Amino acid sequence: MIRSNLHLDDCTLNEAIKSFYNDNTFTKNLGIISDKVDDNTTVTKLDIKHCHTNVYNIAHGGVMMSLADTAIGAACLRLNKRVVTLDFNINMLKAVPQGDTITAKTQVIHNGKQTIVVECAISDNTDRLCCKSRATMFVLGEFQK
């Protein structure tokens, strides 16, 4: 498998994670921000704009899922593992109107050699839970050498 972003080996893991998402056209176009990356935590955020909403003027489910998937991927990168999504589920619990900022926080449930299971909670500006998701990620290899 061809590995892209080889320049990520020349910096710290935290810097590599932030660079990885800054170089990702999809997350960049959505406006997803890798807000915090440290030894135990990854936090990603998204300001809900009109382009993120559905016909009811609330955040589209696909946008919520994209934020969760990005946050879960960042949690796996934090473990120094390159991954792809194998299985993903999401429960929408509260509508998010345009103008809100949503925050995704993750928890690693299983860190195996071939798979990683991560839960993600997305909350709104008032810290109310908006959705909960869980994904199984397939490990492709190390993120950094």
XYZ file of N, CA, C and O in Angstrom, residues 7-133:
508
model
N 6.003 13.302 5.033
C 6.575 14.377 5.837
C 6.096 14.313 7.292
O 6.694 14.905 8.164
N 5.059 13.553 7.559
C 4.525 13.453 8.917
C 5.461 12.700 9.847
O 5.309 12.763 11.057
N 6.450 12.008 9.307
C 7.418 11.304 10.145
C 8.448 12.253 10.749
O 9.178 11.871 11.655
N 8.526 13.477 10.234
C 9.555 14.422 10.668
C 9.074 15.398 11.740
O 9.665 16.462 11.914
N 8.005 15.056 12.466
C 7.481 15.942 13.500
C 6.911 15.098 14.640
O 6.887 13.879 14.566
N 6.440 15.772 15.690
C 5.853 15.034 16.802
C 4.530 14.416 16.364
O 3.937 14.837 15.361
N 4.058 13.440 17.112
C 2.785 12.788 16.790
C 1.637 13.795 16.796
O 0.797 13.796 15.903
N 1.602 14.677 17.790
C 0.542 15.695 17.862
C 0.559 16.608 16.638
O -0.484 16.906 16.062
N 1.750 17.049 16.237
C 1.875 17.899 15.047
C 1.451 17.133 13.792
O 0.801 17.697 12.909
N 1.796 15.864 13.725
C 1.444 15.043 12.565
C -0.064 14.879 12.444
O -0.615 14.941 11.343
N -0.742 14.686 13.572
C -2.205 14.545 13.550
C -2.853 15.826 13.050
O -3.726 15.792 12.183
N -2.431 16.962 13.587
C -3.004 18.241 13.138
C -2.723 18.469 11.656
O -3.594 18.886 10.908
N -1.511 18.169 11.216
C -1.155 18.325 9.811
C -1.966 17.385 8.929
O -2.413 17.763 7.843
N -2.170 16.165 9.394
C -2.948 15.172 8.656
C -4.337 15.711 8.324
O -4.809 15.577 7.200
N -4.993 16.343 9.287
C -6.332 16.877 9.040
C -6.307 18.202 8.297
O -7.222 18.496 7.533
N -5.255 18.994 8.471
C -5.134 20.222 7.687
C -4.914 19.911 6.211
O -5.286 20.687 5.345
N -4.297 18.753 5.922
C -4.040 18.341 4.538
C -5.220 17.588 3.926
O -5.190 17.250 2.750
N -6.249 17.300 4.702
C -7.391 16.512 4.240
C -8.443 17.445 3.632
O -9.083 18.213 4.351
N -8.617 17.371 2.334
C -9.539 18.267 1.635
C -10.967 18.143 2.152
O -11.653 19.151 2.322
N -11.432 16.926 2.414
C -12.812 16.719 2.861
C -13.077 17.404 4.194
O -14.027 18.175 4.331
N -12.234 17.143 5.191
C -12.459 17.753 6.511
C -12.237 19.261 6.461
O -12.938 20.011 7.141
N -11.303 19.684 5.645
C -11.037 21.119 5.492
C -12.249 21.830 4.873
O -12.664 22.882 5.344
N -12.829 21.236 3.818
C -14.006 21.832 3.180
C -15.213 21.859 4.110
O -16.028 22.779 4.047
N -15.346 20.843 4.961
C -16.447 20.845 5.930
C -16.237 21.883 7.020
O -17.189 22.359 7.624
N -14.985 22.213 7.304
C -14.679 23.172 8.364
C -14.382 22.505 9.698
O -14.398 23.156 10.742
N -14.099 21.213 9.672
C -13.788 20.490 10.906
C -12.417 20.929 11.401
O -11.453 20.982 10.650
N -12.358 21.246 12.697
C -11.129 21.731 13.313
C -10.661 20.725 14.352
O -11.425 20.349 15.250
N -9.408 20.299 14.234
C -8.794 19.480 15.268
C -8.360 20.448 16.361
O -7.341 21.116 16.257
N -9.182 20.546 17.410
C -9.022 21.583 18.421
C -7.989 21.229 19.479
O -7.255 22.083 19.944
N -7.937 19.973 19.871
C -7.028 19.580 20.948
C -6.529 18.171 20.677
O -7.306 17.264 20.418
N -5.236 18.035 20.725
C -4.618 16.723 20.593
C -3.533 16.661 21.660
O -2.595 17.437 21.636
N -3.700 15.781 22.624
C -2.647 15.563 23.605
C -2.571 14.079 23.917
O -3.165 13.265 23.216
N -1.857 13.728 24.960
C -1.617 12.314 25.243
C -2.883 11.503 25.461
O -2.930 10.330 25.145
N -3.940 12.105 26.005
C -5.135 11.348 26.345
C -6.406 11.800 25.632
O -7.425 11.153 25.741
N -6.346 12.909 24.923
C -7.577 13.494 24.411
C -7.437 13.977 22.976
O -6.413 14.536 22.611
N -8.470 13.744 22.193
C -8.607 14.427 20.915
C -9.989 15.083 20.921
O -10.973 14.459 21.301
N -10.029 16.346 20.567
C -11.282 17.086 20.506
C -11.364 17.730 19.131
O -10.435 18.406 18.704
N -12.469 17.471 18.434
C -12.694 18.103 17.137
C -13.984 18.900 17.209
O -14.907 18.541 17.936
N -14.022 20.003 16.462
C -15.173 20.907 16.505
C -15.624 21.272 15.100
O -14.855 21.193 14.142
N -16.884 21.718 15.035
C -17.440 22.185 13.777
C -18.491 23.253 14.063
O -19.401 23.033 14.873
N -18.340 24.408 13.422
C -19.363 25.459 13.487
C -20.406 25.129 12.426
O -20.068 25.031 11.233
N -21.653 24.938 12.836
C -22.721 24.579 11.901
C -23.155 25.817 11.121
O -23.700 26.762 11.687
N -22.889 25.762 9.815
C -23.256 26.853 8.900
C -24.392 26.370 8.015
O -24.761 25.189 8.032
N -24.919 27.262 7.204
C -26.044 26.910 6.330
C -25.709 25.718 5.426
O -26.546 24.850 5.200
N -24.460 25.661 4.953
C -24.059 24.563 4.052
C -24.059 23.200 4.751
O -23.993 22.170 4.085
N -24.146 23.184 6.071
C -24.163 21.934 6.841
C -25.582 21.477 7.191
O -25.747 20.421 7.803
N -26.586 22.239 6.810
C -27.945 21.946 7.258
C -28.779 21.244 6.194
O -28.471 21.285 5.005
N -29.856 20.622 6.672
C -30.816 19.978 5.767
C -32.004 20.923 5.551
O -31.945 22.099 5.935
N -33.082 20.423 4.981
C -34.243 21.271 4.672
C -34.945 21.787 5.927
O -35.724 22.727 5.854
N -34.656 21.187 7.085
C -35.253 21.635 8.346
C -34.375 22.662 9.060
O -34.658 23.062 10.176
N -33.281 23.064 8.401
C -32.349 24.054 8.921
C -31.630 23.577 10.186
O -31.302 24.362 11.063
N -31.415 22.265 10.258
C -30.613 21.675 11.337
C -29.464 20.896 10.702
O -29.510 20.582 9.510
N -28.457 20.606 11.488
C -27.287 19.889 10.967
C -27.709 18.591 10.292
O -28.472 17.804 10.859
N -27.230 18.377 9.096
C -27.508 17.163 8.334
C -26.838 15.979 9.035
O -25.726 16.098 9.561
N -27.504 14.836 9.035
C -26.956 13.644 9.668
C -25.605 13.238 9.108
O -24.730 12.762 9.835
N -25.406 13.441 7.819
C -24.126 13.111 7.197
C -22.991 13.976 7.714
O -21.850 13.524 7.816
N -23.314 15.215 8.056
C -22.310 16.117 8.631
C -21.936 15.637 10.030
O -20.750 15.588 10.395
N -22.953 15.252 10.808
C -22.708 14.738 12.161
C -21.849 13.467 12.080
O -20.902 13.299 12.847
N -22.181 12.600 11.139
C -21.437 11.355 10.976
C -20.004 11.633 10.535
O -19.065 10.978 11.006
N -19.820 12.602 9.661
C -18.468 12.952 9.203
C -17.621 13.486 10.352
O -16.431 13.145 10.455
N -18.211 14.314 11.213
C -17.467 14.822 12.366
C -17.091 13.671 13.297
O -15.944 13.578 13.749
N -18.037 12.781 13.577
C -17.763 11.642 14.455
C -16.674 10.755 13.866
O -15.742 10.343 14.566
N -16.756 10.457 12.574
C -15.773 9.606 11.919
C -14.391 10.247 11.962
O -13.383 9.568 12.191
N -14.328 11.549 11.774
C -13.062 12.281 11.836
C -12.477 12.223 13.244
O -11.282 11.977 13.424
N -13.319 12.439 14.246
C -12.858 12.397 15.643
C -12.367 11.005 16.018
O -11.343 10.845 16.685
N -13.094 9.995 15.572
C -12.703 8.610 15.847
C -11.376 8.290 15.155
O -10.488 7.664 15.743
N -11.224 8.744 13.932
C -9.952 8.556 13.220
C -8.802 9.232 13.938
O -7.701 8.679 14.035
N -9.039 10.435 14.473
C -7.999 11.155 15.218
C -7.606 10.393 16.479
O -6.425 10.352 16.840
N -8.588 9.784 17.135
C -8.284 8.979 18.332
C -7.379 7.806 17.976
O -6.467 7.454 18.737
N -7.598 7.216 16.810
C -6.758 6.099 16.362
C -5.361 6.580 15.982
O -4.364 5.911 16.283
N -5.280 7.731 15.334
C -3.973 8.307 15.010
C -3.194 8.582 16.289
O -1.974 8.434 16.333
N -3.897 8.984 17.329
C -3.290 9.253 18.628
C -2.601 7.995 19.168
O -1.635 8.062 19.918
N -3.094 6.821 18.748
C -2.492 5.541 19.126
C -1.370 5.144 18.157
O -0.842 4.046 18.230
N -1.044 6.075 17.236
C -0.039 5.880 16.194
C -0.432 4.765 15.217
O 0.404 3.994 14.753
N -1.741 4.711 14.904
C -2.219 3.708 13.961
C -3.004 4.374 12.830
O -3.870 5.211 13.084
N -2.667 4.000 11.594
C -3.434 4.426 10.417
C -4.601 3.464 10.280
O -4.418 2.247 10.340
N -5.793 4.010 10.077
C -6.993 3.178 10.061
C -7.951 3.595 8.953
O -7.845 4.699 8.413
N -8.864 2.695 8.645
C -10.034 3.004 7.829
C -11.247 2.464 8.575
O -11.134 1.537 9.382
N -12.399 3.039 8.307
C -13.619 2.641 8.992
C -14.113 1.308 8.452
O -14.289 1.140 7.247
N -14.344 0.375 9.363
C -14.844 -0.949 9.014
C -16.350 -1.030 9.263
O -17.096 -1.555 8.450
N -16.787 -0.479 10.387
C -18.202 -0.498 10.772
C -18.485 0.751 11.580
O -17.642 1.188 12.368
N -19.674 1.344 11.379
C -19.983 2.612 12.042
C -21.477 2.663 12.351
O -22.290 2.329 11.488
N -21.818 3.057 13.570
C -23.234 3.322 13.864
C -23.343 4.661 14.583
O -22.388 5.133 15.207
N -24.501 5.263 14.463
C -24.710 6.580 15.067
C -26.164 6.716 15.497
O -27.066 6.226 14.813
N -26.370 7.333 16.634
C -27.704 7.663 17.120
C -27.810 9.171 17.252
O -27.061 9.776 18.014
N -28.721 9.760 16.485
C -28.984 11.195 16.587
C -29.946 11.404 17.759
O -31.013 10.795 17.801
N -29.565 12.250 18.696
C -30.340 12.420 19.925
C -30.978 13.796 20.059
O -31.989 13.938 20.728
N -30.375 14.796 19.424
C -30.877 16.169 19.533
C -30.502 16.922 18.264
O -29.387 16.811 17.781
N -31.458 17.678 17.752
C -31.199 18.496 16.563
C -30.218 19.619 16.895
O -30.246 20.174 17.993
N -29.375 19.943 15.925
C -28.397 21.025 16.095
C -28.701 22.102 15.063
O -28.558 21.872 13.860
N -29.121 23.291 15.515
C -29.450 24.354 14.563
C -28.213 25.053 14.008
O -27.131 25.001 14.603
N -28.411 25.701 12.880
C -27.368 26.523 12.286
C -26.924 27.555 13.327
O -27.726 28.097 14.063
N -25.627 27.800 13.394
C -25.082 28.772 14.343
C -24.452 28.128 15.568
O -23.631 28.745 16.237
N -24.829 26.891 15.867
C -24.224 26.193 17.001
C -22.841 25.666 16.620
O -22.554 25.439 15.446
N -22.018 25.468 17.625
C -20.741 24.782 17.454
C -20.862 23.447 18.158
O -21.283 23.383 19.314
N -20.521 22.384 17.437
C -20.577 21.058 18.043
C -19.155 20.555 18.294
O -18.230 20.882 17.557
N -19.033 19.780 19.359
C -17.733 19.272 19.788
C -17.797 17.759 19.913
O -18.710 17.231 20.548
N -16.839 17.085 19.313
C -16.764 15.620 19.368
C -15.630 15.200 20.291
O -14.503 15.680 20.155
N -15.950 14.301 21.217
C -14.951 13.734 22.119
C -15.033 12.217 22.012
O -16.111 11.657 21.864
N -13.889 11.572 22.110
C -13.827 10.132 21.872
C -13.304 9.361 23.076
O -12.639 9.921 23.942
N -13.610 8.064 23.064
C -13.075 7.140 24.057
C -12.761 5.825 23.347
O -13.633 5.237 22.695
N -11.517 5.375 23.475
C -11.112 4.104 22.881
C -11.618 2.975 23.773
O -11.346 2.943 24.969
N -12.371 2.054 23.186
C -12.945 0.913 23.903
C -12.046 -0.312 23.770
O -11.893 -1.093 24.698
N -11.468 -0.490 22.568
C -10.603 -1.646 22.294
C -9.476 -1.196 21.381
O -9.724 -0.574 20.342
N -8.247 -1.493 21.764
C -7.078 -1.146 20.964
C -6.336 -2.432 20.609
O -5.444 -2.868 21.321
N -6.747 -3.053 19.506
C -6.152 -4.314 19.092
C -5.138 -4.138 17.977
O -4.923 -3.036 17.475
N -4.527 -5.231 17.558
C -3.542 -5.197 16.480
C -4.190 -4.971 15.127
O -3.632 -4.310 14.263
N -5.399 -5.531 14.935
C -6.070 -5.410 13.637
C -7.282 -4.498 13.664
O -7.674 -3.972 12.628
N -7.905 -4.337 14.824
C -9.084 -3.466 14.930
C -9.006 -2.589 16.179
O -8.366 -2.955 17.167
N -9.674 -1.455 16.090
C -9.820 -0.539 17.218
C -11.298 -0.177 17.275
O -11.917 0.099 16.242
N -11.879 -0.182 18.464
C -13.266 0.229 18.655
C -13.254 1.527 19.464
O -12.621 1.609 20.520
N -13.946 2.535 18.932
C -13.961 3.853 19.561
C -15.388 4.363 19.632
O -16.158 4.221 18.682
N -15.740 4.972 20.772
C -17.019 5.667 20.915
C -16.791 7.160 20.790
O -15.735 7.667 21.176
N -17.796 7.849 20.271
C -17.717 9.298 20.105
C -19.012 9.933 20.597
O -20.102 9.459 20.265
N -18.881 10.978 21.383
C -20.029 11.758 21.838
C -19.896 13.167 21.252
O -18.840 13.787 21.371
N -20.963 13.637 20.614
C -20.980 14.995 20.066
C -21.969 15.818 20.877
O -23.128 15.430 21.043
N -21.485 16.956 21.379
C -22.301 17.850 22.210
C -22.404 19.214 21.554
O -21.549 19.603 20.754
N -23.441 19.965 21.949
C -23.642 21.315 21.405
C -22.988 22.365 22.305
O -22.270 22.027 23.252
N -23.272 23.653 22.020
C -22.685 24.777 22.773
C -22.977 24.703 24.267
O -22.197 25.209 25.069
N -24.116 24.128 24.632
C -24.514 24.074 26.046
C -24.142 22.739 26.689
O -24.619 22.416 27.765
N -23.288 21.973 26.009
C -22.795 20.680 26.491
C -23.880 19.609 26.565
O -23.745 18.639 27.299
N -24.964 19.788 25.794
C -25.998 18.745 25.706
C -25.592 17.740 24.640
O -25.145 18.121 23.557
N -25.774 16.468 24.953
C -25.422 15.400 24.032
C -26.351 15.431 22.815
O -27.569 15.394 22.956
N -25.773 15.502 21.623
C -26.538 15.561 20.372
C -26.552 14.221 19.652
O -27.533 13.877 19.010
N -25.448 13.517 19.716
C -25.402 12.187 19.106
C -24.290 11.367 19.724
O -23.350 11.891 20.317
N -24.455 10.077 19.590
C -23.491 9.117 20.124
C -23.211 8.110 19.022
O -24.129 7.661 18.337
N -21.949 7.779 18.827
C -21.604 6.820 17.788
C -20.517 5.879 18.280
O -19.836 6.149 19.266
